[in-house]
XYZ file of C-alpha atoms in Angstrom:
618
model
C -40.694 82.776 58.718
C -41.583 80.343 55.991
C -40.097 77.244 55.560
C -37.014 76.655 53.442
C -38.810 74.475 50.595
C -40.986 77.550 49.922
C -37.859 79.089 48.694
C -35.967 76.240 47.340
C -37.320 77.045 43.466
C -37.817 80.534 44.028
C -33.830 81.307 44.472
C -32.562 78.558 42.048
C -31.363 80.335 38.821
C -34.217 81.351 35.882
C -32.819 78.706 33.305
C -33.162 75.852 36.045
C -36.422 76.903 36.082
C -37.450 76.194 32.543
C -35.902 73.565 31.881
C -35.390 71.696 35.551
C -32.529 69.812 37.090
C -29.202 70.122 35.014
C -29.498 66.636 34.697
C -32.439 67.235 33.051
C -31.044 68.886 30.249
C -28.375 66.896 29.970
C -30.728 64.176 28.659
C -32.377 66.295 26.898
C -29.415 67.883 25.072
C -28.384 63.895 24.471
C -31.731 63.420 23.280
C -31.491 66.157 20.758
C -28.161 64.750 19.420
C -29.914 61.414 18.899
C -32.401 63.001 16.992
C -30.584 65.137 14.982
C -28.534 61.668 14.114
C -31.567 60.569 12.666
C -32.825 63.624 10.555
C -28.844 63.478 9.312
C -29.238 59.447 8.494
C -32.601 60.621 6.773
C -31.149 63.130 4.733
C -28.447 61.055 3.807
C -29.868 57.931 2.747
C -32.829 60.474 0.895
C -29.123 61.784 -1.097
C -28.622 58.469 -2.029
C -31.971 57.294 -2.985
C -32.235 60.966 -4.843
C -29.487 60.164 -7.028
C -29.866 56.218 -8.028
C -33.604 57.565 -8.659
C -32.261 60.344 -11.227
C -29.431 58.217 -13.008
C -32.331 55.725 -13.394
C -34.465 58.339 -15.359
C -31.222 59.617 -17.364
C -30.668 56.246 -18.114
C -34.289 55.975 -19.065
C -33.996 59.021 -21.119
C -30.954 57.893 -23.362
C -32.324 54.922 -24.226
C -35.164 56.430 -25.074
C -33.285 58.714 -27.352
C -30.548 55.828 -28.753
C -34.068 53.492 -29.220
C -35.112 56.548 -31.461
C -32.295 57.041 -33.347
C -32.550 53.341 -34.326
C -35.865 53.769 -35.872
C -34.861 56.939 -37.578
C -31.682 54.577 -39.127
C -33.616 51.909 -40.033
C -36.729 53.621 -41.344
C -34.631 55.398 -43.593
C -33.094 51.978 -45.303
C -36.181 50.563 -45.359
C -37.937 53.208 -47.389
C -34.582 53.353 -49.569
C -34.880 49.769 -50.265
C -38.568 49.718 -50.742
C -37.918 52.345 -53.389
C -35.460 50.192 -54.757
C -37.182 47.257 -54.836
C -40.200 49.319 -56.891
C -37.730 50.305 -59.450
C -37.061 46.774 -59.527
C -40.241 45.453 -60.541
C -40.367 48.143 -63.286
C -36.850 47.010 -64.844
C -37.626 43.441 -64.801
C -40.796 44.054 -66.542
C -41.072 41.667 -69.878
C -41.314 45.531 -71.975
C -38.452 47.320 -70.063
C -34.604 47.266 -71.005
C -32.986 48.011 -67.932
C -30.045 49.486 -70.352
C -32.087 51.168 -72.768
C -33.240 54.999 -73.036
C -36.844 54.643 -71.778
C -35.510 53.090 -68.315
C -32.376 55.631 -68.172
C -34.926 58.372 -68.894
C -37.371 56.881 -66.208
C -34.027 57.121 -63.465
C -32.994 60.803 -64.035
C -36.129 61.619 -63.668
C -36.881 60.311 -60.200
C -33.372 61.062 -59.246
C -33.909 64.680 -59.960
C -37.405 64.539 -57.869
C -36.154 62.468 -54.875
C -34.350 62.991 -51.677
C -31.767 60.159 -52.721
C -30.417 58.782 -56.249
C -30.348 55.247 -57.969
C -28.498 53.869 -60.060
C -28.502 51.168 -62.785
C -25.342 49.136 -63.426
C -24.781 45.959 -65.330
C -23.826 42.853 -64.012
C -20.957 42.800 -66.637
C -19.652 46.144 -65.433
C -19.835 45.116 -61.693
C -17.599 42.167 -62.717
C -15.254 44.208 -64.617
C -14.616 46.543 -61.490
C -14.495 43.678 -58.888
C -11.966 41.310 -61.166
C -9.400 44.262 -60.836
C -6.443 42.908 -58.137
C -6.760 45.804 -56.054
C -9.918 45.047 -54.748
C -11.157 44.150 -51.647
C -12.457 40.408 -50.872
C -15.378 41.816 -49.421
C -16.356 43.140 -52.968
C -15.978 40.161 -54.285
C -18.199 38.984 -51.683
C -21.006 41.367 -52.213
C -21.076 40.568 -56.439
C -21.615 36.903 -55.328
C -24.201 37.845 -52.999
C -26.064 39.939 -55.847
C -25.365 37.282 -58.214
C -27.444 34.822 -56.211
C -30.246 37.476 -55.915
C -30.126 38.301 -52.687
C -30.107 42.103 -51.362
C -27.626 43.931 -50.318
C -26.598 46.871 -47.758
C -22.727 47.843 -48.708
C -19.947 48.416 -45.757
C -19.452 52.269 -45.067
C -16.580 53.452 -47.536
C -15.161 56.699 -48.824
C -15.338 58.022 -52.163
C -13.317 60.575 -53.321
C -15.572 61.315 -56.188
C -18.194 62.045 -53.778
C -16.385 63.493 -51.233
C -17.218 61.767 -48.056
C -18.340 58.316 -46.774
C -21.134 56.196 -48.097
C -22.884 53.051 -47.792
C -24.640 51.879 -50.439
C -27.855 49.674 -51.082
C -28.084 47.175 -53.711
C -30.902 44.859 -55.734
C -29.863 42.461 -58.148
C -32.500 42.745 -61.352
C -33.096 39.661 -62.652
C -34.378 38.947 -66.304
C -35.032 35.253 -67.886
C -33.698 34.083 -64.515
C -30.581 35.528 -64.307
C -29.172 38.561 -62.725
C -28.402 41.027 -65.871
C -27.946 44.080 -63.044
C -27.868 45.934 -60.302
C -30.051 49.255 -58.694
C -28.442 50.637 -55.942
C -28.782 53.806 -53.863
C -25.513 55.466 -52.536
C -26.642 57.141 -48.632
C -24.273 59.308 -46.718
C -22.904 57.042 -44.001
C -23.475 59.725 -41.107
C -27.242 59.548 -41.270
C -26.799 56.224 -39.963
C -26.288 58.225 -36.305
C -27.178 61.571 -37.135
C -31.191 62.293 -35.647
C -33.973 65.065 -36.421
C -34.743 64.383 -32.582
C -34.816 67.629 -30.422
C -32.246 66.684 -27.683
C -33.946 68.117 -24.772
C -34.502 65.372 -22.865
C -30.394 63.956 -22.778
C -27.092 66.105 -23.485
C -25.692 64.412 -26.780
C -21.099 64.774 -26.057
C -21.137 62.614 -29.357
C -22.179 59.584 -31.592
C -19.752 56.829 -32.709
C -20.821 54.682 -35.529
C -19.001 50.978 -35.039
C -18.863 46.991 -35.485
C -20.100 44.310 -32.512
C -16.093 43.982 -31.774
C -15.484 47.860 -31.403
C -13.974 48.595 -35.129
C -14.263 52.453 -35.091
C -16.408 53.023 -38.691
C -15.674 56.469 -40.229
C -18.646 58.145 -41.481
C -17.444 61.614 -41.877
C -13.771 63.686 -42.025
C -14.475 64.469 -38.207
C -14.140 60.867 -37.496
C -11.212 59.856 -39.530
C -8.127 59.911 -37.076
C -10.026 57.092 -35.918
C -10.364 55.124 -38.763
C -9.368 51.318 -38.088
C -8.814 52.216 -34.602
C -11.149 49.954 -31.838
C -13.237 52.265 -29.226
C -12.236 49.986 -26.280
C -8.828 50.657 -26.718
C -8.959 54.246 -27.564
C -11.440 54.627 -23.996
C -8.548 52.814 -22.339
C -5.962 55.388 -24.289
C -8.087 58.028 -22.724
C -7.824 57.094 -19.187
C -11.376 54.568 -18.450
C -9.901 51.899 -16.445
C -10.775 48.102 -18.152
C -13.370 47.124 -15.768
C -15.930 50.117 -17.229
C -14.654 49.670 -20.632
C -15.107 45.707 -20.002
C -18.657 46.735 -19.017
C -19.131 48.629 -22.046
C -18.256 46.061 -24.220
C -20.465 43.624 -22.277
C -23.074 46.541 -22.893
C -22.874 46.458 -26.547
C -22.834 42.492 -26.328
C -25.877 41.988 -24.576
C -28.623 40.376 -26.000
C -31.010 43.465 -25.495
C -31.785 45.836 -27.749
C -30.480 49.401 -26.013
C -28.512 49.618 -22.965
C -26.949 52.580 -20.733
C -24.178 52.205 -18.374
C -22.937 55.018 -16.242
C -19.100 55.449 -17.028
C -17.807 58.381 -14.979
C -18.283 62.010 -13.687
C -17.924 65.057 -16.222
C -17.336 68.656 -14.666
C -19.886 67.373 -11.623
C -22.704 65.420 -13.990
C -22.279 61.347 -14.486
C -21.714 60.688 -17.969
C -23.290 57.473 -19.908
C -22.574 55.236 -22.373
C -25.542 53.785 -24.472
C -25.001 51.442 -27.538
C -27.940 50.159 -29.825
C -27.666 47.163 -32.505
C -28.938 48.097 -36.352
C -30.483 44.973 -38.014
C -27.158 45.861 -40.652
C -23.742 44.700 -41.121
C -22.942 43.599 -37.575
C -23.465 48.220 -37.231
C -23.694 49.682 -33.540
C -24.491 53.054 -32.524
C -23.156 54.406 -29.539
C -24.044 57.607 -28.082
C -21.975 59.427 -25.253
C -24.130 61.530 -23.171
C -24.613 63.306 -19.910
C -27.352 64.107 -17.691
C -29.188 67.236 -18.241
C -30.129 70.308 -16.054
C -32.464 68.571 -14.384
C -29.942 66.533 -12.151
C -28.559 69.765 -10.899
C -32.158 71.266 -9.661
C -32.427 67.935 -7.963
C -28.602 68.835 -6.186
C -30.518 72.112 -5.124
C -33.646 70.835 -3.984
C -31.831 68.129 -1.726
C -29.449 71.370 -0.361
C -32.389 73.391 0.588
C -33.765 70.096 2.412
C -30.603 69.900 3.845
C -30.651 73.306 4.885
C -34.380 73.228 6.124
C -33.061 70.016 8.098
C -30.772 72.064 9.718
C -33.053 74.787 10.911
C -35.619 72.046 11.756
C -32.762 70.751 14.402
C -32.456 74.155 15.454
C -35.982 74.980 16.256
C -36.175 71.354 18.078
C -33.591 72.398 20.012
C -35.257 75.025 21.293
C -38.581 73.329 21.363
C -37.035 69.956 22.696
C -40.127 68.750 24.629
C -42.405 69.131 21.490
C -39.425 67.394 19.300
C -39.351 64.710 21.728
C -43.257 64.118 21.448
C -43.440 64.541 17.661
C -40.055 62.667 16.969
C -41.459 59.486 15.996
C -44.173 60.678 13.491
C -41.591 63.412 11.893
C -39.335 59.953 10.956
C -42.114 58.374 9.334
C -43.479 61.497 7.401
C -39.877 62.256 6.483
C -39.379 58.814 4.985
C -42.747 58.234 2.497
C -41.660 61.973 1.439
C -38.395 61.045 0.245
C -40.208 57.799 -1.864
C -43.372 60.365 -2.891
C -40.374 63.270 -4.327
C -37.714 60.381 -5.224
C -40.789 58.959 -7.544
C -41.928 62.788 -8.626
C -38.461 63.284 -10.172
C -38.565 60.052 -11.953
C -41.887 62.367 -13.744
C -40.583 65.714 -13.676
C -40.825 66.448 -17.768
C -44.752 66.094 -18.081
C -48.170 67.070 -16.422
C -47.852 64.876 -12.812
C -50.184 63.810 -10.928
C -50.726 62.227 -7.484
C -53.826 60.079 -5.779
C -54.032 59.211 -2.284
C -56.035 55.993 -1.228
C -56.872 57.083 1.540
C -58.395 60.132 0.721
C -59.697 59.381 -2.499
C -58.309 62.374 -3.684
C -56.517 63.125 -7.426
C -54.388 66.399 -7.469
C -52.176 67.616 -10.398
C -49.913 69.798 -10.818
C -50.162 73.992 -11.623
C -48.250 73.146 -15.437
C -52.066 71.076 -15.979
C -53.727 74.504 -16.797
C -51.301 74.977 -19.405
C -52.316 72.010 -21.006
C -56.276 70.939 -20.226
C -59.048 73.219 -19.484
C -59.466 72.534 -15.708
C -62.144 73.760 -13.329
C -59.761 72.878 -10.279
C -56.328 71.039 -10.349
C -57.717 68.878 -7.099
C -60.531 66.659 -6.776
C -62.017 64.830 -3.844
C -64.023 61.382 -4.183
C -62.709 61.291 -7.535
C -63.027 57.208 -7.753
C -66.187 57.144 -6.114
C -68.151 59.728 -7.535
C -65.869 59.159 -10.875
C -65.918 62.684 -12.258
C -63.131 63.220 -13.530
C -60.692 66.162 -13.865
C -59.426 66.078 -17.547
C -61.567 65.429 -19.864
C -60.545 62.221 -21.520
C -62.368 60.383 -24.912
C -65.648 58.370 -23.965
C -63.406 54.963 -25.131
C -60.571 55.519 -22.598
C -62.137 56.533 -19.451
C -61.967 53.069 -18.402
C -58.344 52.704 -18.589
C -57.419 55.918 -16.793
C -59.753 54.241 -13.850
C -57.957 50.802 -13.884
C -54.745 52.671 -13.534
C -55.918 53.862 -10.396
C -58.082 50.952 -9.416
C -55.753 48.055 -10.133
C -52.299 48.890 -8.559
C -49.242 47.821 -9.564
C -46.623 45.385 -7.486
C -44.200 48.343 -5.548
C -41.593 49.370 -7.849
C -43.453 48.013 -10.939
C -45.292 50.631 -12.950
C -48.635 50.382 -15.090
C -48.609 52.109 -18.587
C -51.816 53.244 -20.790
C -52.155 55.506 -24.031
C -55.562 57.558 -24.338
C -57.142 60.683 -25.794
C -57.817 63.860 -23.977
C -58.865 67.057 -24.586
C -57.137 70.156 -24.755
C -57.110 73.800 -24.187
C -57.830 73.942 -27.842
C -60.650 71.969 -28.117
C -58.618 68.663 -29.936
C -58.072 65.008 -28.524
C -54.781 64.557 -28.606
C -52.978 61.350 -27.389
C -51.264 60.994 -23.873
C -49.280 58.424 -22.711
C -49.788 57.948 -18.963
C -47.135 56.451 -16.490
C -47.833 55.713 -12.804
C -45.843 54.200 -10.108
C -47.166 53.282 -6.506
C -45.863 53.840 -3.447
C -46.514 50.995 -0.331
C -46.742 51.147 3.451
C -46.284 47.513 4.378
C -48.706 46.055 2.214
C -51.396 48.640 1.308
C -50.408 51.262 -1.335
C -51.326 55.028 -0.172
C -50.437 57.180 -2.822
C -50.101 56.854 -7.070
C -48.138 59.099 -8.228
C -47.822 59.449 -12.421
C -47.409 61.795 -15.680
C -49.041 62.472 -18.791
C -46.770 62.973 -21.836
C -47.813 64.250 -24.992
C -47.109 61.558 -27.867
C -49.291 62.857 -30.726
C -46.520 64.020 -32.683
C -44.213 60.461 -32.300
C -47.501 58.786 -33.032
C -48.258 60.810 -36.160
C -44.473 60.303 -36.855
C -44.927 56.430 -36.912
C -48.137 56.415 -38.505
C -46.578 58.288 -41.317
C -43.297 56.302 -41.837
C -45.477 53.206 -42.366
C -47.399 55.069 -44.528
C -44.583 55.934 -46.681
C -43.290 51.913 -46.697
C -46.587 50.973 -48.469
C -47.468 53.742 -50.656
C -46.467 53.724 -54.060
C -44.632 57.213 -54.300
C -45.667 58.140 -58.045
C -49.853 57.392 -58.042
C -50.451 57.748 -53.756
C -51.980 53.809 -54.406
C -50.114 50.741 -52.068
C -47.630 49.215 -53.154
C -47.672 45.547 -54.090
C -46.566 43.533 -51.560
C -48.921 45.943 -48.939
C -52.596 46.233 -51.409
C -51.685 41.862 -52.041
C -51.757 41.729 -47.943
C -54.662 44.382 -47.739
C -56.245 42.046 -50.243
C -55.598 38.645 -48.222
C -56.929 40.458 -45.414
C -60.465 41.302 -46.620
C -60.538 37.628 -48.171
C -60.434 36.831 -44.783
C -62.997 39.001 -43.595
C -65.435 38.792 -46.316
C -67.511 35.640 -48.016
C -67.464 37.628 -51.428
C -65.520 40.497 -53.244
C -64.512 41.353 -56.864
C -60.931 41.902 -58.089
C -60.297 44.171 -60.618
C -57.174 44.347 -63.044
C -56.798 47.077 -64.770
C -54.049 47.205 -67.236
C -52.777 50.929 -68.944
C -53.211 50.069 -72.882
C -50.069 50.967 -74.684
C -48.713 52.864 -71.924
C -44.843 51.746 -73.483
C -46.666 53.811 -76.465
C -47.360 56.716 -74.643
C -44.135 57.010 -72.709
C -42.523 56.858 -76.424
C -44.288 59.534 -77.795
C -45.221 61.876 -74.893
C -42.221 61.161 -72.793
C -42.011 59.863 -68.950
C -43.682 63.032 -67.493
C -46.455 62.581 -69.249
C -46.173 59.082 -68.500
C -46.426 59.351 -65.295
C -49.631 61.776 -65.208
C -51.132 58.986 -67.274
C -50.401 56.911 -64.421
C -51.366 59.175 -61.321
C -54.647 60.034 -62.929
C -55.842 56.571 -63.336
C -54.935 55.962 -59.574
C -57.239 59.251 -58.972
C -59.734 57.429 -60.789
C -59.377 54.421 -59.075
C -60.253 56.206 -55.638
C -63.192 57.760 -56.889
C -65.076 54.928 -58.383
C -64.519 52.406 -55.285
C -64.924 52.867 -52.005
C -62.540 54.546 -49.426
C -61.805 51.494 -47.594
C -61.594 49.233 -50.921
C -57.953 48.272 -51.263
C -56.614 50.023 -54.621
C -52.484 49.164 -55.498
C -50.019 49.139 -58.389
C -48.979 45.941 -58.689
C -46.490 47.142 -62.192
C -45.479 49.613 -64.505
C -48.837 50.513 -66.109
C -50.667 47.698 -63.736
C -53.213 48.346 -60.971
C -55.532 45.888 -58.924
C -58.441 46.696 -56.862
C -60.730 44.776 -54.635
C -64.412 45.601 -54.002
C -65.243 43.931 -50.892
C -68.582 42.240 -49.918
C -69.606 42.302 -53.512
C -70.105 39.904 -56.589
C -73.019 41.114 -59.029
C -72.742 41.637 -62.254
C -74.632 44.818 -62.388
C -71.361 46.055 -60.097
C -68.979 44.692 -62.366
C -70.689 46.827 -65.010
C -71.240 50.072 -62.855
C -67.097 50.071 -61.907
C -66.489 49.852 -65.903
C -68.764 52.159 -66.992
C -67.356 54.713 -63.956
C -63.587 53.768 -65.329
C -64.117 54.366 -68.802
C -66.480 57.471 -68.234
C -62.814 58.689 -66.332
C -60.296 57.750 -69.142
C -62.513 59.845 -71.502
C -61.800 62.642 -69.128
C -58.298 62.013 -68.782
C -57.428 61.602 -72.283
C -59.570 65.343 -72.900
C -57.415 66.548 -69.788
C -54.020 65.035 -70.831
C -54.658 65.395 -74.650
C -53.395 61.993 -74.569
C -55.371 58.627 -76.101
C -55.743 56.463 -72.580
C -57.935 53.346 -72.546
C -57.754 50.676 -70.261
C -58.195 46.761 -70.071
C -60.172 45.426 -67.156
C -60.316 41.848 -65.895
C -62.651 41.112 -63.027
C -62.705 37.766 -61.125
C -65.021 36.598 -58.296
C -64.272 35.447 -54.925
C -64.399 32.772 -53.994
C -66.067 31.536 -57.291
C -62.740 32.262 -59.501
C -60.085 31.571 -56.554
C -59.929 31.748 -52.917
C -56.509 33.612 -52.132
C -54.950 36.448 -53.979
C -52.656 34.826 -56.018
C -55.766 32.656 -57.833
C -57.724 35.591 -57.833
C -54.938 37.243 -60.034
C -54.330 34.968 -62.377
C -58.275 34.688 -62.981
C -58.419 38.528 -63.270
C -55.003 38.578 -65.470
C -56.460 36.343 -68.173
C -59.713 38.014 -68.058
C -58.128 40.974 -69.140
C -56.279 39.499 -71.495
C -59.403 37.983 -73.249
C -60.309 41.252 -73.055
C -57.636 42.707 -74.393
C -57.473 39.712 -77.601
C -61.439 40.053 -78.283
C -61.277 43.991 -78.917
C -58.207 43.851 -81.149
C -59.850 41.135 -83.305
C -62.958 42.989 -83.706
């Protein structure tokens, strides 16, 4: 007969047998609770982090877009009134009557060959208009201001005539030292906030042109029920309570330059109000927008963690023992995932990549392929063996390895722009963004993106362009070849400065008319860039007026060489043109004849003047 404790376990029920003593899975079951407590408080404060992470990136992503808009704005004035200001120079030359048929000619023509028209209007006439009792003190305001030669950008107002709203921007021209008249361009008042940007990046609800104390300014029918209302009160009309329009307002009177604040939910996405200041007329732009598509992936990603939580608890359940043993490093995995994919959606609209300290590995991701030819999207000892993956330009190597190198404080970021090459062959330029992520004090993982920026680069390169090119001859302009000019004086301990001076141009432009004219003119700039050298600064400095500088030289025998070249050039132009074109040169020597521009003109105007004097004698 065997003893009783050799059947104690055996008749004791199966699940007592797995698992133990009910007591046993009591604290087990308890334990399981705990745990699943904590994967909840995980998940939760993950939803939380989630979301302040993406309304940091929307935020980053209007102002990105409202920063934008800006520049388009004020790039657009500025070439406007740099245009302007040309025409200027030409009607206060000594030979120009701003009222008389050669100048009037000169205007319809570039108003029928450019984007925007100007206008020529005495002062008398301007006086005329502004003495009449029904108008407003602030045009009395803007005569005086034009008056006293200063320049001016109009407030936006409608003109029946035209049809619409307008601005308008205005240069006094001044003869004998007084202010005879006025150029000004006339701009439709809704490209102050309308943009050629591709809105992919924010969802625009709508753009509000106003002043720094909220004055609604119309700019188009659409916005005319509005017109002399204030946008603070008509948010309040609208249902915002006053502490987020308060904000707003605070927003817009900031001393930054663009700022977002989040104002409210919009059928489930937060919307956001961003305001910008133009360098104008006290103007604001304010831009109402909403986060985009990729704020709802991010609600699906975090329910599918959710819902993987869940099944996680399940199986844990089941597996309680190996939960229970596994518990602690599943917390601590769980939390640097939520910073590593918290930080990844901060990146998720460009080629990412991540690097791990400890491993010395770089890994990117699969949209990479796409854009680089890769041999591998993953590569180990990457800082020590420093091969890299993408192929980057010899010059910038260095800063793609300091990036990685050199980490950042936590929650600081490091920034670079460099070349790489892409699946076509090209360099084009990246700009590269990388935060770090920190356990204690030792960072374990990079994580970054590459954006594309050769476009907005070639954008910016080619709106300065614009503002210091001369748009009839392709030569600078003269306030940007007189600070090429000061530039190389600086740079060099010699140089000659030409003047080269269109004789009888007035003549030509009489008898040919202003097209001709102004071949005349754009084939002696074409002659200017073949006889000096590329990087020689060649500008119109007036009507019929150019200036070069040949840099690092001062003999005579190139003095002679740059004639000979210039004259052998009008002979072909005049054949070409069947027009008579000579030219008067002046040449001084730096620093023999002067030391800055402005001597260095003068010496090269009266050259050519003597020039000019000794030929007509003889």
């Amino acid at each position: 007969m065997a003893e009783p404790t050799d059947t104690k376990y055996e008749n004791r029920p199966l699940r007592w047998r797995w698992f133990g003593s009910p007591r046993t899975v009591a604290v087990l079951a308890a334990s399981i609770l705990v745990v699943g407590a904590i994967i909840y408080g995980v998940f939760i404060a993950y939803s939380v982090s989630l979301g302040e992470e993406f309304n940091k990136m929307s935020a980053e992503g209007m102002n990105d877009f409202t920063a934008a808009q800006k520049i388009e704005s004020e790039s657009s004035i500025g070439e406007i009134r740099n245009t302007v200001l040309t025409i200027r120079t030409l009607a206060e030359s000594p030979d120009i009557d701003p009222e008389g048929e050669v100048f009037t000619d000169f205007l319809d023509s570039w108003n029928e060959r450019s984007s925007f028209g100007v206008t020529y209007v005495s002062i008398a006439t301007l006086e005329e208009g502004v003495d009449d009792s029904n108008r407003k003190e602030s045009d009395r305001e803007i005569l005086r201001r034009l008056k006293a030669g200063e320049s001016v950008v109009s407030d936006v107002r409608k003109s029946n005539r035209l049809d619409g709203y307008f601005y308008s921007i205005a240069e006094p021209v001044v003869k004998d030292n007084m202010v005879v008249g006025v150029l000004r361009s006339i701009v439709d008042a809704h490209t102050l906030i309308d943009t050629t940007q591709i809105k992919s990046s924010v969802t625009l609800l709508g753009s509000v042109l106003m002043k720094g104390d909220g004055t609604i300014i119309v700019d188009s029918e659409k916005s005319e029920l509005y017109d002399g209302s204030n946008l603070y009160d008509v948010l309040r009309s609208q249902g915002y309570a006053d502490a987020i329009v308060n904000k707003m307002q605070e927003n817009v009177e900031n001393d930054s330059d663009v700022a977002t604040l989040a104002i409210g939910k919009r059928n489930g996405k937060t919307t956001f109000f961003t305001s910008v200041r133009l360098n104008e007329n006290d103007w604001t732009i304010v831009n109402f927008t909403e986060e985009n598509t990729i704020a709802e992936h991010s609600q699906v990603i975090l329910h599918d963690t959710v819902v993987a939580g869940t099944v996680l608890v399940v199986i844990s359940t089941i597996a309680c023992i190996v939960v229970a043993l596994v518990i602690g490093r599943f917390r601590r995995r769980a939390l640097r995932e939520a910073d590593r994919y918290a930080v990844l959606a901060e990146f998720s609209d460009a080629v990412l990549f991540e690097y791990s300290y400890s491993d010395d590995v770089l890994e990117l991701t699969p949209n990479a392929r796409s854009v680089f030819s890769l041999d591998s999207l993953r590569r180990e000892h990457y800082l020590e063996r420093g091969i890299p993956l993408i192929d980057f330009h010899e010059e910038d190597v260095s800063l793609v390895g300091e990036i990685l190198e050199n980490p950042a404080p936590s929650g600081e970021a490091r920034h670079a722009i460099v070349r790489a090459r892409t699946l076509t062959g090209e360099y084009r330029w990246f700009s590269i963004k990388c935060r770090y992520l920190y356990e204690g004090q030792e960072p374990y993982a990079a994580v970054g993106k590459m954006v594309d920026i050769t476009q907005q680069r070639a954008l910016e390169e080619q709106l300065v362009r614009q503002s210091q090119i001369d748009g009839l001859t392709k030569a600078l302009n003269k306030v940007t070849v007189e600070e090429k000019i000061a530039a190389s004086l600086a740079a060099h301990d010699r140089g000659l400065l030409f003047m080269i001076d269109v004789d009888d141009f007035k003549q030509i432009n009489d008898s040919n008319g202003h097209l001709v004219g102004d071949q005349v003119l754009a084939a002696i700039a074409r002659a200017l860039f073949d006889v000096f050298r590329c990087d020689d600064p060649v500008g119109r400095v007036g009507g019929d007026e150019f200036v070069a500088f040949a840099r690092g030289a001062d003999e005579a025998d190139v003095v002679d060489a740059k004639r000979r070249a210039l004259r052998d050039r009008t002979e072909f132009i005049t054949k070409d043109l069947g027009v008579s074109v000579s030219l008067s040169i002046g040449v001084a020597r730096y620093p023999h004849d002067g030391k800055t521009y402005q001597e260095l003109f003068d010496a090269a105007d009266r050259a050519m003047y003597r020039e000019k004097q000794e030929r007509d004698g003889a």
